[in-house]
């Protein structure tokens, strides 16, 4: 299988970077982690740091994925042109990380083995980074706390498998209080995520479903609402009330 090479070479106008005067371990580590997120490595893909050359302070990567190689080219071409349209959150965060490493003195050259592709990244000018972003998703767990600071205002719940508060309306609170420390729930939420750390700071409850504690009649009713004639009415009545 063919192997592809891609190099990130850091330098300044005086060519002063050497094996003894280069990027710090922390800077290199942050670049590697950020780059990994930017390219979105798939299950069958790998990007390996194969060599660090000190005489020109270059990080050399190898991959067997032509798709990954092309992604590296697109990302660095866009950053070199200060064109961030079409870049996802991880790729913009990588550009932001490079901006901090390069500062006012360094520049970056990105190129492949044959140098048929080569771009120079100098002054990265990014728009203001957002403090947070939102994401829709489902979470599962049991309510371990519920309540609020005011009688009429919104309250929060916490789920045993998550460490952030989930905001609920007064109407949702009246329904959910009966589920406190009881049944396992599926909750559809809108998560507020801190951009810099990707940590969820809080969420808002959109909808929920009780997963445990449902009797046959309740399950059958739910099925009939989605699949008409799933259970005949007589069969549900006889099971839910066997003495009838």
Short mmCIF file of C-alpha atoms in Angstrom, two decimals:
data_model
loop_
_atom_site.label_atom_id
_atom_site.label_comp_id
_atom_site.label_asym_id
_atom_site.label_seq_id
_atom_site.Cartn_x
_atom_site.Cartn_y
_atom_site.Cartn_z
CA UNK A 1 0.00 0.00 0.00
CA UNK A 2 1.23 3.47 -0.89
CA UNK A 3 2.43 5.69 1.93
CA UNK A 4 1.88 9.45 1.84
CA UNK A 5 4.13 12.03 3.52
CA UNK A 6 3.13 15.43 4.84
CA UNK A 7 5.43 17.89 6.62
CA UNK A 8 4.83 20.90 8.83
CA UNK A 9 8.00 22.99 8.97
CA UNK A 10 8.20 25.83 11.53
CA UNK A 11 10.75 28.58 10.98
CA UNK A 12 11.47 32.28 11.31
CA UNK A 13 13.14 34.73 8.94
CA UNK A 14 16.51 34.22 10.67
CA UNK A 15 16.19 30.40 10.46
CA UNK A 16 17.02 30.27 14.15
CA UNK A 17 14.99 27.18 15.08
CA UNK A 18 17.14 24.10 15.75
CA UNK A 19 16.94 20.83 17.64
CA UNK A 20 17.88 22.80 20.77
CA UNK A 21 15.79 25.89 20.00
CA UNK A 22 12.41 24.77 18.75
CA UNK A 23 8.83 24.41 19.85
CA UNK A 24 8.17 23.30 23.40
CA UNK A 25 6.81 19.86 24.21
CA UNK A 26 3.53 21.49 25.23
CA UNK A 27 3.21 23.33 21.90
CA UNK A 28 3.95 20.21 19.85
CA UNK A 29 1.51 18.17 21.91
CA UNK A 30 -1.25 20.74 21.45
CA UNK A 31 -0.61 20.86 17.69
CA UNK A 32 -0.75 17.06 17.40
CA UNK A 33 -3.99 16.73 19.37
CA UNK A 34 -5.60 19.62 17.51
CA UNK A 35 -4.50 18.29 14.11
CA UNK A 36 -5.89 14.85 14.94
CA UNK A 37 -9.28 16.39 15.66
CA UNK A 38 -9.10 18.61 12.56
CA UNK A 39 -8.65 15.73 10.11
CA UNK A 40 -11.27 13.57 11.85
CA UNK A 41 -9.45 10.25 11.83
CA UNK A 42 -11.69 7.33 10.81
CA UNK A 43 -11.55 3.76 12.13
CA UNK A 44 -9.34 2.54 9.29
CA UNK A 45 -7.17 5.65 9.08
CA UNK A 46 -3.95 6.52 10.84
CA UNK A 47 -1.73 9.59 10.89
CA UNK A 48 1.71 8.93 12.37
CA UNK A 49 4.36 11.39 13.50
CA UNK A 50 7.24 9.63 11.79
CA UNK A 51 10.07 12.09 12.33
CA UNK A 52 11.03 15.40 13.93
CA UNK A 53 13.89 17.02 12.04
CA UNK A 54 15.80 19.47 14.19
CA UNK A 55 17.99 21.11 11.56
CA UNK A 56 14.92 22.80 10.06
CA UNK A 57 12.44 22.02 12.85
CA UNK A 58 9.94 20.02 10.84
CA UNK A 59 7.25 17.56 11.94
CA UNK A 60 6.88 14.81 9.35
CA UNK A 61 3.68 12.74 9.18
CA UNK A 62 2.84 9.61 7.23
CA UNK A 63 -0.47 8.03 6.33
CA UNK A 64 -1.72 5.29 4.03
CA UNK A 65 -4.94 7.19 3.32
CA UNK A 66 -5.08 9.34 0.18
CA UNK A 67 -8.27 10.90 1.55
CA UNK A 68 -6.50 11.95 4.74
CA UNK A 69 -3.60 13.38 2.73
CA UNK A 70 -6.03 15.44 0.67
CA UNK A 71 -7.76 16.66 3.82
CA UNK A 72 -4.42 17.88 5.19
CA UNK A 73 -3.83 19.82 1.96
CA UNK A 74 -7.27 21.44 1.95
CA UNK A 75 -7.09 22.48 5.61
CA UNK A 76 -3.65 24.09 5.32
CA UNK A 77 -4.46 25.75 2.00
CA UNK A 78 -7.51 27.41 3.52
CA UNK A 79 -5.61 28.50 6.62
CA UNK A 80 -2.80 29.95 4.47
CA UNK A 81 -5.43 32.06 2.66
CA UNK A 82 -7.29 32.98 5.87
CA UNK A 83 -10.35 31.37 4.33
CA UNK A 84 -12.29 29.63 7.09
CA UNK A 85 -15.56 29.08 5.24
CA UNK A 86 -16.34 25.39 5.07
CA UNK A 87 -14.00 24.45 7.92
CA UNK A 88 -15.68 22.61 10.76
CA UNK A 89 -15.27 23.34 14.48
CA UNK A 90 -12.24 21.07 14.89
CA UNK A 91 -10.47 22.58 11.88
CA UNK A 92 -11.08 26.14 13.05
CA UNK A 93 -9.77 25.20 16.50
CA UNK A 94 -6.64 23.82 14.85
CA UNK A 95 -6.15 27.13 13.00
CA UNK A 96 -6.60 28.96 16.30
CA UNK A 97 -3.97 26.73 17.91
CA UNK A 98 -1.51 27.42 15.06
CA UNK A 99 -2.18 31.13 15.46
CA UNK A 100 -1.04 30.95 19.08
CA UNK A 101 2.09 28.92 18.28
CA UNK A 102 3.25 31.09 15.35
CA UNK A 103 2.70 34.40 17.12
CA UNK A 104 4.37 37.36 15.44
CA UNK A 105 7.74 35.78 14.63
CA UNK A 106 7.24 32.28 13.20
CA UNK A 107 5.78 31.02 9.96
CA UNK A 108 4.79 27.55 8.81
CA UNK A 109 5.38 25.68 5.57
CA UNK A 110 3.18 22.68 4.81
CA UNK A 111 4.18 20.38 1.95
CA UNK A 112 4.09 16.81 0.65
CA UNK A 113 7.11 14.61 -0.08
CA UNK A 114 7.58 15.72 -3.69
CA UNK A 115 6.70 19.35 -2.86
CA UNK A 116 4.11 19.26 -5.61
CA UNK A 117 1.99 20.81 -2.88
CA UNK A 118 3.42 23.56 -0.70
CA UNK A 119 1.82 26.46 1.16
CA UNK A 120 3.16 29.05 3.57
CA UNK A 121 1.18 30.09 6.63
CA UNK A 122 2.29 33.42 8.05
CA UNK A 123 -0.16 35.73 9.73
CA UNK A 124 -3.34 33.92 10.70
CA UNK A 125 -6.25 36.34 10.96
CA UNK A 126 -9.29 34.58 12.29
CA UNK A 127 -12.70 36.00 13.11
CA UNK A 128 -13.54 36.14 16.80
CA UNK A 129 -13.98 32.63 18.15
CA UNK A 130 -17.36 31.81 19.70
CA UNK A 131 -17.45 31.14 23.43
CA UNK A 132 -19.83 28.21 22.99
CA UNK A 133 -21.97 26.29 20.51
CA UNK A 134 -25.09 24.11 20.69
CA UNK A 135 -25.70 20.46 19.84
CA UNK A 136 -28.86 18.33 19.88
CA UNK A 137 -28.70 14.78 21.24
CA UNK A 138 -30.16 12.08 23.49
CA UNK A 139 -28.90 11.11 26.94
CA UNK A 140 -29.99 8.29 29.26
CA UNK A 141 -30.17 8.00 33.02
CA UNK A 142 -32.11 8.43 36.26
CA UNK A 143 -32.90 11.82 37.81
CA UNK A 144 -30.70 12.31 40.89
CA UNK A 145 -31.66 15.91 41.69
CA UNK A 146 -34.46 18.28 40.75
CA UNK A 147 -35.30 21.81 41.80
CA UNK A 148 -34.79 25.54 41.26
CA UNK A 149 -34.04 28.82 42.99
CA UNK A 150 -37.52 30.31 42.55
CA UNK A 151 -41.06 28.98 42.83
CA UNK A 152 -42.26 30.02 39.37
CA UNK A 153 -38.99 30.06 37.43
CA UNK A 154 -37.23 27.31 35.56
CA UNK A 155 -35.66 24.45 37.47
CA UNK A 156 -32.77 22.07 36.77
CA UNK A 157 -32.39 18.32 36.93
CA UNK A 158 -29.28 16.18 37.02
CA UNK A 159 -28.92 12.69 35.60
CA UNK A 160 -26.79 10.03 37.30
CA UNK A 161 -24.55 9.54 34.27
CA UNK A 162 -23.97 13.24 33.51
CA UNK A 163 -22.36 16.02 35.56
CA UNK A 164 -24.05 19.10 34.06
CA UNK A 165 -27.47 20.63 34.90
CA UNK A 166 -30.40 20.23 32.50
CA UNK A 167 -32.82 23.15 32.48
CA UNK A 168 -36.53 22.26 32.57
CA UNK A 169 -39.73 24.32 32.44
CA UNK A 170 -42.20 24.49 35.37
CA UNK A 171 -44.57 22.23 33.41
CA UNK A 172 -41.79 19.66 32.83
CA UNK A 173 -40.84 19.87 36.50
CA UNK A 174 -44.38 18.95 37.62
CA UNK A 175 -44.26 15.83 35.45
CA UNK A 176 -40.67 14.81 36.19
CA UNK A 177 -40.87 15.14 39.97
CA UNK A 178 -42.66 11.78 40.07
CA UNK A 179 -39.67 10.19 38.27
CA UNK A 180 -37.10 11.41 40.82
CA UNK A 181 -34.72 8.50 41.62
CA UNK A 182 -37.12 6.01 39.99
CA UNK A 183 -37.22 5.07 36.33
CA UNK A 184 -34.55 5.31 33.67
CA UNK A 185 -35.28 8.03 31.11
CA UNK A 186 -34.29 8.94 27.58
CA UNK A 187 -33.99 12.72 27.39
CA UNK A 188 -33.72 14.72 24.18
CA UNK A 189 -31.67 17.80 25.04
CA UNK A 190 -30.04 20.88 23.54
CA UNK A 191 -26.48 20.96 24.90
CA UNK A 192 -24.50 24.15 25.42
CA UNK A 193 -20.83 23.32 24.79
CA UNK A 194 -17.81 25.48 25.63
CA UNK A 195 -15.88 26.01 22.38
CA UNK A 196 -12.40 26.00 23.85
CA UNK A 197 -12.75 22.78 25.87
CA UNK A 198 -15.66 20.95 24.18
CA UNK A 199 -17.12 20.49 27.67
CA UNK A 200 -20.90 20.62 28.14
CA UNK A 201 -21.73 23.46 30.53
CA UNK A 202 -25.49 22.90 30.63
CA UNK A 203 -28.43 21.60 28.59
CA UNK A 204 -32.09 22.33 27.94
CA UNK A 205 -34.70 19.56 28.01
CA UNK A 206 -36.72 19.28 24.80
CA UNK A 207 -38.53 15.98 25.34
CA UNK A 208 -38.25 12.79 27.38
CA UNK A 209 -39.41 9.19 27.50
CA UNK A 210 -39.69 6.78 30.44
CA UNK A 211 -37.82 3.56 29.61
CA UNK A 212 -38.51 1.53 32.78
CA UNK A 213 -41.60 0.76 34.79
CA UNK A 214 -44.09 0.58 31.92
CA UNK A 215 -46.87 -2.00 32.20
CA UNK A 216 -48.23 -3.94 29.25
CA UNK A 217 -51.27 -1.67 28.80
CA UNK A 218 -49.09 1.46 28.61
CA UNK A 219 -46.71 -0.16 26.14
CA UNK A 220 -49.61 -1.38 24.01
CA UNK A 221 -51.15 2.08 23.96
CA UNK A 222 -47.84 3.54 22.84
CA UNK A 223 -47.57 0.91 20.11
CA UNK A 224 -51.12 1.58 18.87
CA UNK A 225 -50.39 5.30 18.61
CA UNK A 226 -47.48 4.56 16.29
CA UNK A 227 -48.67 1.28 14.74
CA UNK A 228 -52.48 1.03 14.49
CA UNK A 229 -53.94 -2.39 15.34
CA UNK A 230 -50.68 -3.54 16.97
CA UNK A 231 -52.72 -4.91 19.88
CA UNK A 232 -56.51 -5.44 19.91
CA UNK A 233 -58.32 -3.53 22.67
CA UNK A 234 -59.72 -6.78 24.15
CA UNK A 235 -56.27 -8.35 24.56
CA UNK A 236 -54.97 -5.27 26.37
CA UNK A 237 -57.95 -5.19 28.74
CA UNK A 238 -57.67 -8.85 29.61
CA UNK A 239 -53.95 -8.59 30.37
CA UNK A 240 -54.15 -5.35 32.32
CA UNK A 241 -57.14 -6.64 34.32
CA UNK A 242 -56.95 -10.46 34.43
CA UNK A 243 -60.02 -10.72 36.69
CA UNK A 244 -62.25 -9.06 34.15
#
